[in-house]
Short mmCIF file of N, CA, C and O in Angstrom, two decimals:
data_model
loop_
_atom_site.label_atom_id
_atom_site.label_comp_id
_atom_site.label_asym_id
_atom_site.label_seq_id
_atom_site.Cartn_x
_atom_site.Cartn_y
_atom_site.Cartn_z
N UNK A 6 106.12 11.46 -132.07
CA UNK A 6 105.57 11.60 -130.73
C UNK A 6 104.06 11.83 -130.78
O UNK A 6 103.29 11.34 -129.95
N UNK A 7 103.73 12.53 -131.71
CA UNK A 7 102.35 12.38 -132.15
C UNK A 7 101.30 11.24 -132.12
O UNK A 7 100.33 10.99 -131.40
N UNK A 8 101.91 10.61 -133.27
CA UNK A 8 101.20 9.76 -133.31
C UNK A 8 100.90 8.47 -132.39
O UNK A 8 99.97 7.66 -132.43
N UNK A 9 102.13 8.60 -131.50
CA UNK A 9 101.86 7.81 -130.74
C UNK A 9 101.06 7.98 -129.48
O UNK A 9 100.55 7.05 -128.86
N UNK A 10 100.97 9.68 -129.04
CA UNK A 10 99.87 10.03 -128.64
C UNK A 10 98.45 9.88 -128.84
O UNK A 10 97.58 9.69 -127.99
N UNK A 11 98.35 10.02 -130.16
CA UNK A 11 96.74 9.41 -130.65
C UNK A 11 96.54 8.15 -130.86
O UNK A 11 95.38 7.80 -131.04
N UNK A 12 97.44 7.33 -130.89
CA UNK A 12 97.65 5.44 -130.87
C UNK A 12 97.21 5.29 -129.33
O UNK A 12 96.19 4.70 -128.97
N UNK A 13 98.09 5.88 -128.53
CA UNK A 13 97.34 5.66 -126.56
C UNK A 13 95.93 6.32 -126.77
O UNK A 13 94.86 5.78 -126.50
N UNK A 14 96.05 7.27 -127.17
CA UNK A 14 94.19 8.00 -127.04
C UNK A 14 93.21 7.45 -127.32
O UNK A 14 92.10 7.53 -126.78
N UNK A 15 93.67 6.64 -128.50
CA UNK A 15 92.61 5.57 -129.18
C UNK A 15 92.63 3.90 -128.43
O UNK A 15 91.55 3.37 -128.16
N UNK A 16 93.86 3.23 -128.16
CA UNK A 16 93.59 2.22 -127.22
C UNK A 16 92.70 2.59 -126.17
O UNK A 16 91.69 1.96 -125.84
N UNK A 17 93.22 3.84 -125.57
CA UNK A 17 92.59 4.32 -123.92
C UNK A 17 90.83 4.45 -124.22
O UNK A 17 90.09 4.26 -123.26
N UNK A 18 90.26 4.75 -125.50
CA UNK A 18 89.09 4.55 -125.43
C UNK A 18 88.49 4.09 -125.93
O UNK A 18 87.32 4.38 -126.18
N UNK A 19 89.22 3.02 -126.31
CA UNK A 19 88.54 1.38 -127.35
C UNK A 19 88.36 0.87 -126.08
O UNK A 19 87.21 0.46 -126.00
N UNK A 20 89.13 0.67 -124.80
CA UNK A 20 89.56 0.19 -123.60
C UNK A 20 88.33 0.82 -122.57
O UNK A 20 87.90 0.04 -121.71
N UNK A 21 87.93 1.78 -122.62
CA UNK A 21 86.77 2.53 -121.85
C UNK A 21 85.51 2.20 -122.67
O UNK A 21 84.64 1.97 -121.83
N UNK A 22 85.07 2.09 -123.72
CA UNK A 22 84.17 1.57 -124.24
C UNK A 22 83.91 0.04 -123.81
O UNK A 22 82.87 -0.45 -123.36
N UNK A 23 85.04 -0.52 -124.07
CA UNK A 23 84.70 -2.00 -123.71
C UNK A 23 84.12 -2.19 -122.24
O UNK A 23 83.14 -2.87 -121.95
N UNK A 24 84.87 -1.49 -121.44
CA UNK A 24 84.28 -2.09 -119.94
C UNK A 24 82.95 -1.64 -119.80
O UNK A 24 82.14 -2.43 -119.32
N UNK A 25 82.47 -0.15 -120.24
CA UNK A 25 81.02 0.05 -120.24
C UNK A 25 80.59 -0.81 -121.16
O UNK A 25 79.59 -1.42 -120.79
N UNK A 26 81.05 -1.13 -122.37
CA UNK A 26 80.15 -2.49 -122.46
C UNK A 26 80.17 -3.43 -121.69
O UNK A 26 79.04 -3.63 -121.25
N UNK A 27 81.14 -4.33 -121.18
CA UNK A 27 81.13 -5.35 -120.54
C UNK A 27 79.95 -4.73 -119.13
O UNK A 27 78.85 -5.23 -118.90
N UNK A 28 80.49 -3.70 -118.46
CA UNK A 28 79.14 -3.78 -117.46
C UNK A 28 77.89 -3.52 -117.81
O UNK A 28 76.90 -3.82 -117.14
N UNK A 29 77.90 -3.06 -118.66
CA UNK A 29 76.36 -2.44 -118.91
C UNK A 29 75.25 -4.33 -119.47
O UNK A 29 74.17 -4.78 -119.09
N UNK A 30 76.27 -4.80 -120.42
CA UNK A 30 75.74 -6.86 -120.73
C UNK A 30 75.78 -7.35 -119.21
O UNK A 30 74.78 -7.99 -118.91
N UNK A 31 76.54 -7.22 -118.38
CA UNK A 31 76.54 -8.25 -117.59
C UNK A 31 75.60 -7.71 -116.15
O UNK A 31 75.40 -8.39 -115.14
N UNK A 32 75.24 -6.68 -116.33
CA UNK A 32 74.33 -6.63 -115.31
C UNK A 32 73.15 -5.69 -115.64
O UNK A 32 72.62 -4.67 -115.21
N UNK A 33 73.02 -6.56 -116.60
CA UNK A 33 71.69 -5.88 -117.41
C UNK A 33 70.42 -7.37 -117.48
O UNK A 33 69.72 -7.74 -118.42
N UNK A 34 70.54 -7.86 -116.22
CA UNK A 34 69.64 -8.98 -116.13
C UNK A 34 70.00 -10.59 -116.06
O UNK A 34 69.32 -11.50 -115.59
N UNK A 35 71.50 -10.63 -116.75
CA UNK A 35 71.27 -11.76 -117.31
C UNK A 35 71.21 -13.13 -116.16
O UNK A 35 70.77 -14.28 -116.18
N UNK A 36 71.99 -12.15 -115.08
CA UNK A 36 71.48 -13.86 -114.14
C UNK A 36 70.09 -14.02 -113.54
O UNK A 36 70.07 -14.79 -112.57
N UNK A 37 69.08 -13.54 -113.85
CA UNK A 37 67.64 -13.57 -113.80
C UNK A 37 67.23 -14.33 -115.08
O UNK A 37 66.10 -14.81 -115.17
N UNK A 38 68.15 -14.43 -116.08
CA UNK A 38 66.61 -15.19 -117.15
C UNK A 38 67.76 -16.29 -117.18
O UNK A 38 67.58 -17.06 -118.12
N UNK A 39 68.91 -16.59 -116.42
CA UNK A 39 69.75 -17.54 -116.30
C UNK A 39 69.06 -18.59 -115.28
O UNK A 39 69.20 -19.79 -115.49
N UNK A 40 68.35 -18.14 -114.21
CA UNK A 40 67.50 -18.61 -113.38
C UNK A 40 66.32 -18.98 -113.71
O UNK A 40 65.76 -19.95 -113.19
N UNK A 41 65.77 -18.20 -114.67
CA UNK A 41 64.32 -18.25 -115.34
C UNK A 41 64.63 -19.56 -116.29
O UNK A 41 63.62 -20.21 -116.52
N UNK A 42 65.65 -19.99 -116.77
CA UNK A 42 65.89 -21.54 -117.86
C UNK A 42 66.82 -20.92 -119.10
O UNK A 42 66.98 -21.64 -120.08
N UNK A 43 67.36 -19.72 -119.07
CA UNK A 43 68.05 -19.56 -120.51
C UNK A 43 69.02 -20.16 -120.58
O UNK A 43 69.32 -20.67 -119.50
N UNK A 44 69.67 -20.37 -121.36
CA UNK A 44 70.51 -21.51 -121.64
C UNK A 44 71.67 -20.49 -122.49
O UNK A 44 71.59 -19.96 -123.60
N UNK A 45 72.86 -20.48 -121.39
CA UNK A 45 74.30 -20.40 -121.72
C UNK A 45 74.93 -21.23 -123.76
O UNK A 45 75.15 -22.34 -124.23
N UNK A 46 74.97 -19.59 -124.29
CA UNK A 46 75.04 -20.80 -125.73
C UNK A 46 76.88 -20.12 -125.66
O UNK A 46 77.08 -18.91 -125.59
N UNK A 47 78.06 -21.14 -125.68
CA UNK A 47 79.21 -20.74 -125.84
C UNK A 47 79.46 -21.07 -126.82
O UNK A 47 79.50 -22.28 -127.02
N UNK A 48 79.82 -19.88 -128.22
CA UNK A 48 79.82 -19.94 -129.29
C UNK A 48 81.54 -20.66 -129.36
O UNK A 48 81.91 -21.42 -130.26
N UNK A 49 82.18 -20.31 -128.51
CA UNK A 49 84.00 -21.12 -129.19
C UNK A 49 83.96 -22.70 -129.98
O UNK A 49 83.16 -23.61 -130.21
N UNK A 50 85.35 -22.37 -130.20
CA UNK A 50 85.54 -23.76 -130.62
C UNK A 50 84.91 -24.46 -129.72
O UNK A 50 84.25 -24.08 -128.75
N UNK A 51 85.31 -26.14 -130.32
CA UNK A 51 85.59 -27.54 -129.51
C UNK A 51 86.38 -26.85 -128.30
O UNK A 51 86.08 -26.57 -127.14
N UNK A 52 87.71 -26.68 -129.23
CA UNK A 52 89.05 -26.83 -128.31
C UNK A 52 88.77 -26.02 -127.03
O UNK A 52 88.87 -26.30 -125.84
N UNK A 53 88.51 -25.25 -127.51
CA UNK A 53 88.26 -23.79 -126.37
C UNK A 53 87.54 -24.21 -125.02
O UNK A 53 88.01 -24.26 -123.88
N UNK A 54 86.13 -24.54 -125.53
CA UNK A 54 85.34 -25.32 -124.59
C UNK A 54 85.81 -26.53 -123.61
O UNK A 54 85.36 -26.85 -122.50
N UNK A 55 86.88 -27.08 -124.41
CA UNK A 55 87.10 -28.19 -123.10
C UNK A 55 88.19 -27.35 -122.51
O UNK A 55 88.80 -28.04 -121.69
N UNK A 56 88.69 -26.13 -122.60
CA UNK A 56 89.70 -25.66 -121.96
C UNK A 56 88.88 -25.16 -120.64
O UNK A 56 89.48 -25.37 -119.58
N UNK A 57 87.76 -24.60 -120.55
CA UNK A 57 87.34 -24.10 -119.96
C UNK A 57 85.75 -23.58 -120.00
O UNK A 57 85.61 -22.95 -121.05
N UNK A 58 84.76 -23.61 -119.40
CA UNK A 58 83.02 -23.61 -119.38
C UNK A 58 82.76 -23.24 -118.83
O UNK A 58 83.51 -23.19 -117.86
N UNK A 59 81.16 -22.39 -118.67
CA UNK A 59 80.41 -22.27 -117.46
C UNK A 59 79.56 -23.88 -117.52
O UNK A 59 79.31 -24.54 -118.52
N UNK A 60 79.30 -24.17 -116.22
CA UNK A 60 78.59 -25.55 -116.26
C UNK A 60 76.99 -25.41 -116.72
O UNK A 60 76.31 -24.43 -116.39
N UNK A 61 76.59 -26.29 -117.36
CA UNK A 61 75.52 -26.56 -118.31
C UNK A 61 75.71 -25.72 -119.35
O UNK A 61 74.72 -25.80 -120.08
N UNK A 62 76.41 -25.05 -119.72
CA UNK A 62 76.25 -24.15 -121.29
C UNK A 62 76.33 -25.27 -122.41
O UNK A 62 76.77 -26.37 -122.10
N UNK A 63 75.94 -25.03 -123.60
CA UNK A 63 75.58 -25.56 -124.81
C UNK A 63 76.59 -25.05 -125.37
O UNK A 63 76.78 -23.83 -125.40
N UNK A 64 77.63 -26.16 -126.06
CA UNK A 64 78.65 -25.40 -127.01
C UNK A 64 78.22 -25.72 -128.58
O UNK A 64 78.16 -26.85 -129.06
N UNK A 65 77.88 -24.33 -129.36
CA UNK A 65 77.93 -24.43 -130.77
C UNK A 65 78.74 -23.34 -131.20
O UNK A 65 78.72 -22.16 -130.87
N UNK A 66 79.74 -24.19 -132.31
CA UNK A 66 80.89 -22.66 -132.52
C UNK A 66 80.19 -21.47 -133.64
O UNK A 66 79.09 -21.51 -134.20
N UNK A 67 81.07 -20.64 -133.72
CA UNK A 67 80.28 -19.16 -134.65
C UNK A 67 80.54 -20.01 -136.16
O UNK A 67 80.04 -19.66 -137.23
N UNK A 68 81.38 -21.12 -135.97
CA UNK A 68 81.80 -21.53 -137.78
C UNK A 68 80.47 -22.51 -138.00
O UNK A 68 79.76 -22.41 -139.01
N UNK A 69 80.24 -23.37 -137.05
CA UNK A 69 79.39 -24.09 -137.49
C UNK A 69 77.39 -23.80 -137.24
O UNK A 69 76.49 -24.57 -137.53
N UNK A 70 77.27 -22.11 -136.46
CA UNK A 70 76.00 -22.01 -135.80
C UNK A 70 74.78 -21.96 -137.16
O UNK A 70 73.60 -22.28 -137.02
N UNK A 71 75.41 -21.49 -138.41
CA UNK A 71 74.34 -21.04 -140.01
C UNK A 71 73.88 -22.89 -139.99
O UNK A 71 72.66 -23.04 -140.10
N UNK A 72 74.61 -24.10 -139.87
CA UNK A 72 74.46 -25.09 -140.20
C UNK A 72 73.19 -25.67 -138.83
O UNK A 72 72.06 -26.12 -139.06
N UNK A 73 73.76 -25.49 -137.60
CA UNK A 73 73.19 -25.91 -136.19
C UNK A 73 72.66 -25.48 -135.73
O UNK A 73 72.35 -26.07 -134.70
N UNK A 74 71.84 -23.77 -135.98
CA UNK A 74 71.12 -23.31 -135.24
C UNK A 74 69.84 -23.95 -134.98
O UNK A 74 69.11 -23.63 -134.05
N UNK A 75 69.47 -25.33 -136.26
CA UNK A 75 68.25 -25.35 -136.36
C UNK A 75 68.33 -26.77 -135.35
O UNK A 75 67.43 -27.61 -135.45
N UNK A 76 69.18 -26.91 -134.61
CA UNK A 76 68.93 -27.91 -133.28
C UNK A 76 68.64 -27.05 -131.61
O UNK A 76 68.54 -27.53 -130.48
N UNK A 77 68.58 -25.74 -132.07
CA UNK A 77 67.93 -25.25 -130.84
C UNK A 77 67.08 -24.84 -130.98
O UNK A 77 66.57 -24.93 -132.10
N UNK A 78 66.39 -24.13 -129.92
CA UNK A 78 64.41 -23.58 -129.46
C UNK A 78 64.31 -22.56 -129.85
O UNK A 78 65.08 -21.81 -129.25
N UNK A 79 63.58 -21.96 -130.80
CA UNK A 79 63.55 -20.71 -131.11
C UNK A 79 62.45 -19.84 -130.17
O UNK A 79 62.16 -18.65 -130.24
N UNK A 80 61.86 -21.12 -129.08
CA UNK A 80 60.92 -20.34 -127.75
C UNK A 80 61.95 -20.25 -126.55
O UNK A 80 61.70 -19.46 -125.64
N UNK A 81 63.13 -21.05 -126.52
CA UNK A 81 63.98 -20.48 -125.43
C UNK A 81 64.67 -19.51 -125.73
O UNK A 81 64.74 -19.10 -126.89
N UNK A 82 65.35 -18.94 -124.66
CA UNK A 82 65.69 -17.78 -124.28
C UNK A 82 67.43 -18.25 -124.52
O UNK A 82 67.85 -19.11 -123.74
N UNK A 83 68.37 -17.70 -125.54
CA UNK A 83 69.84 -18.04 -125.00
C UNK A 83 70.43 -16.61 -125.05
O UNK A 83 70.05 -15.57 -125.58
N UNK A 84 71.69 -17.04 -124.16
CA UNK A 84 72.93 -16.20 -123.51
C UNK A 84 73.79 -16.71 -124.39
O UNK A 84 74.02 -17.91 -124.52
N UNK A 85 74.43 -15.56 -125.21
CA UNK A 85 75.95 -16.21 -126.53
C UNK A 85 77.41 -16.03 -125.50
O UNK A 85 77.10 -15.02 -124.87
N UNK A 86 78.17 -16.25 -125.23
CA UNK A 86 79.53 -16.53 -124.46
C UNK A 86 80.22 -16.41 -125.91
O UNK A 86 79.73 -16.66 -127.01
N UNK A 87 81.71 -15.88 -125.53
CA UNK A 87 83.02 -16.42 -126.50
C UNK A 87 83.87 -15.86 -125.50
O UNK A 87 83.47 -15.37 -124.45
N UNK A 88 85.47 -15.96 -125.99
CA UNK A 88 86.22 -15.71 -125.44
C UNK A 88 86.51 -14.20 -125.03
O UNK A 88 86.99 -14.00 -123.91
N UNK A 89 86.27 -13.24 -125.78
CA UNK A 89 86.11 -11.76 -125.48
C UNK A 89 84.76 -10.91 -125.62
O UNK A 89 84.50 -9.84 -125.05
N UNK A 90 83.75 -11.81 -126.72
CA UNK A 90 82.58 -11.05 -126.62
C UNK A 90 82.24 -10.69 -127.96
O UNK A 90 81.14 -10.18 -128.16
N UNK A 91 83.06 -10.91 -128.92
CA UNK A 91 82.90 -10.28 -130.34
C UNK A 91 82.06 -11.61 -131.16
O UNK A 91 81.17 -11.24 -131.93
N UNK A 92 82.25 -12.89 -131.07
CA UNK A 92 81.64 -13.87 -131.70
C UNK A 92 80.65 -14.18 -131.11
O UNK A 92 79.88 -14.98 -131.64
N UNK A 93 80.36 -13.58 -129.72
CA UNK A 93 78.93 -13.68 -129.26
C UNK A 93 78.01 -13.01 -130.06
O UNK A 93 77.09 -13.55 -130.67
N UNK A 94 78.35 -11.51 -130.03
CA UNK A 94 77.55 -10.76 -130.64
C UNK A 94 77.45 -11.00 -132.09
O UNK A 94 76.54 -10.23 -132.41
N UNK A 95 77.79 -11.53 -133.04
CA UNK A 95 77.72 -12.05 -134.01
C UNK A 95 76.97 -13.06 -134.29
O UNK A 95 76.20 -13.09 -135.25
N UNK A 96 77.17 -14.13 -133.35
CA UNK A 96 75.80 -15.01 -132.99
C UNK A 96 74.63 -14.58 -132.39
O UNK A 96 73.58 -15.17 -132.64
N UNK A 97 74.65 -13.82 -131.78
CA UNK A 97 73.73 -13.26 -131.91
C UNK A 97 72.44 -12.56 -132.60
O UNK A 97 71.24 -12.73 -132.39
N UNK A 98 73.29 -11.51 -133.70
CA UNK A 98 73.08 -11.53 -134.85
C UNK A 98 72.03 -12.46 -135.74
O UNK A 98 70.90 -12.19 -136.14
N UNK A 99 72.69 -13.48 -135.88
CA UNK A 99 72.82 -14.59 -136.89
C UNK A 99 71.44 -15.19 -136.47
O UNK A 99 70.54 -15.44 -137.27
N UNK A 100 71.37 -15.42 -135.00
CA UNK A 100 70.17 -16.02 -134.49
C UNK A 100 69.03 -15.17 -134.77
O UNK A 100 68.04 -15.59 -135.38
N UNK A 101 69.17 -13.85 -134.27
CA UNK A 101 68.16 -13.15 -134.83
C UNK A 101 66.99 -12.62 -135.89
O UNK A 101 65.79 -12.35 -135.87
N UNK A 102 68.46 -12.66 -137.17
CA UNK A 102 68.04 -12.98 -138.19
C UNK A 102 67.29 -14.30 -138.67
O UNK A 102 66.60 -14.37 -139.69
N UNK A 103 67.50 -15.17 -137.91
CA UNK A 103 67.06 -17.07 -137.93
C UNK A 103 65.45 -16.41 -137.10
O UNK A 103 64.57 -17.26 -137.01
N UNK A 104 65.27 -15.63 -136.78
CA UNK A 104 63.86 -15.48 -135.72
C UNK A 104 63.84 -15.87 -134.61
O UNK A 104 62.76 -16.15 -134.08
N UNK A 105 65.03 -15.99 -133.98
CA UNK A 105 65.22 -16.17 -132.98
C UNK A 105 64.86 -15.06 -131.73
O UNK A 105 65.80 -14.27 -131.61
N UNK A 106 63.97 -14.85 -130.97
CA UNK A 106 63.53 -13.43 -130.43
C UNK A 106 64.19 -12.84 -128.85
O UNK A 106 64.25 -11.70 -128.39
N UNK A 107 64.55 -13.97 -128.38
CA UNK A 107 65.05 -13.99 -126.66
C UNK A 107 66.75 -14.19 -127.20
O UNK A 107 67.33 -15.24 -126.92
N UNK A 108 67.21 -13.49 -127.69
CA UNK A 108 68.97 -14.02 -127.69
C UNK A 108 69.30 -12.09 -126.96
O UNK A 108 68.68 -11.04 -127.03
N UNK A 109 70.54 -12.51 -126.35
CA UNK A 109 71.30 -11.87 -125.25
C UNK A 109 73.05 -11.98 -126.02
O UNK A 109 73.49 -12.97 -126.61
N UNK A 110 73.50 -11.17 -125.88
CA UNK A 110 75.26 -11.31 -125.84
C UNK A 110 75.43 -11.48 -124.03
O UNK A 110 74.79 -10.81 -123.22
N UNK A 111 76.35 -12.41 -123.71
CA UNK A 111 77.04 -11.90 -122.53
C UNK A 111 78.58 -12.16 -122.51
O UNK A 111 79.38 -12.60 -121.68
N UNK A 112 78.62 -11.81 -123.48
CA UNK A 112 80.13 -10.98 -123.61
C UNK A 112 81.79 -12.37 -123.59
O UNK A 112 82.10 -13.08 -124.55
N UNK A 113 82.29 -12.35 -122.67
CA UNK A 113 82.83 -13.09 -122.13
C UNK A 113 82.60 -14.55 -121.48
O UNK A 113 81.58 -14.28 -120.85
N UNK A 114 82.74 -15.33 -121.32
CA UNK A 114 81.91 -16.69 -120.57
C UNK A 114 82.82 -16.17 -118.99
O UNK A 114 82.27 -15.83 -117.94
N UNK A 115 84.23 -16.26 -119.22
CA UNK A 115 84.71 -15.88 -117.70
C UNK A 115 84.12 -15.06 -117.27
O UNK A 115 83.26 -15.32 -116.43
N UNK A 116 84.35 -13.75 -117.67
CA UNK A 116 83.21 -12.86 -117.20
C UNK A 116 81.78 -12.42 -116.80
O UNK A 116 81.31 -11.61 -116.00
N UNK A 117 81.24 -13.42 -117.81
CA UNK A 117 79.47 -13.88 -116.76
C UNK A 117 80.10 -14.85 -115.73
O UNK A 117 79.89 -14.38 -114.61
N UNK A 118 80.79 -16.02 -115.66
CA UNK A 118 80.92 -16.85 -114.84
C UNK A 118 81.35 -16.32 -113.72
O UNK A 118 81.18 -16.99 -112.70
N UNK A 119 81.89 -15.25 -113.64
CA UNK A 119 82.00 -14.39 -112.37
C UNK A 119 81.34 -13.62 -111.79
O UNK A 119 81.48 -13.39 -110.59
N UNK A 120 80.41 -13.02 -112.59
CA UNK A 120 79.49 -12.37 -113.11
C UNK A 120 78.65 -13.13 -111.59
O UNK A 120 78.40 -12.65 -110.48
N UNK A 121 78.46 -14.22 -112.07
CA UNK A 121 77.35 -15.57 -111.91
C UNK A 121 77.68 -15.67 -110.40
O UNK A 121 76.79 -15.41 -109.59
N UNK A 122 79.21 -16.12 -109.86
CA UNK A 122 79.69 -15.86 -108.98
C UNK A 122 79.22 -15.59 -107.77
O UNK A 122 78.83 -16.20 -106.77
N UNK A 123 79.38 -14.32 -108.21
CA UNK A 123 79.01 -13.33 -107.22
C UNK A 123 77.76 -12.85 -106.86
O UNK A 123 77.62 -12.13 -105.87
N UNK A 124 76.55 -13.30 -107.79
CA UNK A 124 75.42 -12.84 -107.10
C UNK A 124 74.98 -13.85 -106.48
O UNK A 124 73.97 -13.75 -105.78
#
């Protein structure tokens, strides 16, 4: 009974962390430099991407970005998308380290796209 008490305690605030992350990325600017020209980078697969997009995003996946980063602007500004937010921030990362200086996580693509939505 224990442990399954501290198994809920610990989902319940892996689960509260995430949403303050998720709000704190998604309305921490990004549909202002989305307007300003940054460019939506959705790190998923192929497959993923034709399942579903924000319109105009750039799809390069997290397997192939060490090989492709060097087909984007290292003076534009990008927004990383994945399906929950974890391979964004990783691309992210990755770009950074590449000198990349304007890169953003926004977490989710559904979730900016609603995000997007609504303002």
């Amino acid at each position: 009974m224990k442990s399954i008490l501290i198994f809920g305690g610990i989902i319940f605030l892996m689960y509260v962390v995430y949403r303050v992350y998720r709000f704190q990325t998604l309305d921490d600017g990004l549909d202002k430099l989305i307007k300003n020209g940054a460019v939506i980078l959705d790190v998923r697969t192929e497959k993923e991407f034709e399942t579903g997009h924000i319109d105009g995003s750039q799809n390069i996946s997290l397997g192939t970005i060490r090989e492709r980063y060097i087909e984007l602007d290292p003076e534009k500004t990008y927004i990383t998308v994945c399906s929950h937010g974890l391979r964004s921030v990783k691309v992210e990362s990755i770009l950074k380290e590449k000198g990349f200086k304007k890169v953003y996580n926004g977490g989710a693509w559904s979730d900016l796209q609603k995000s997007l939505e609504n303002k």
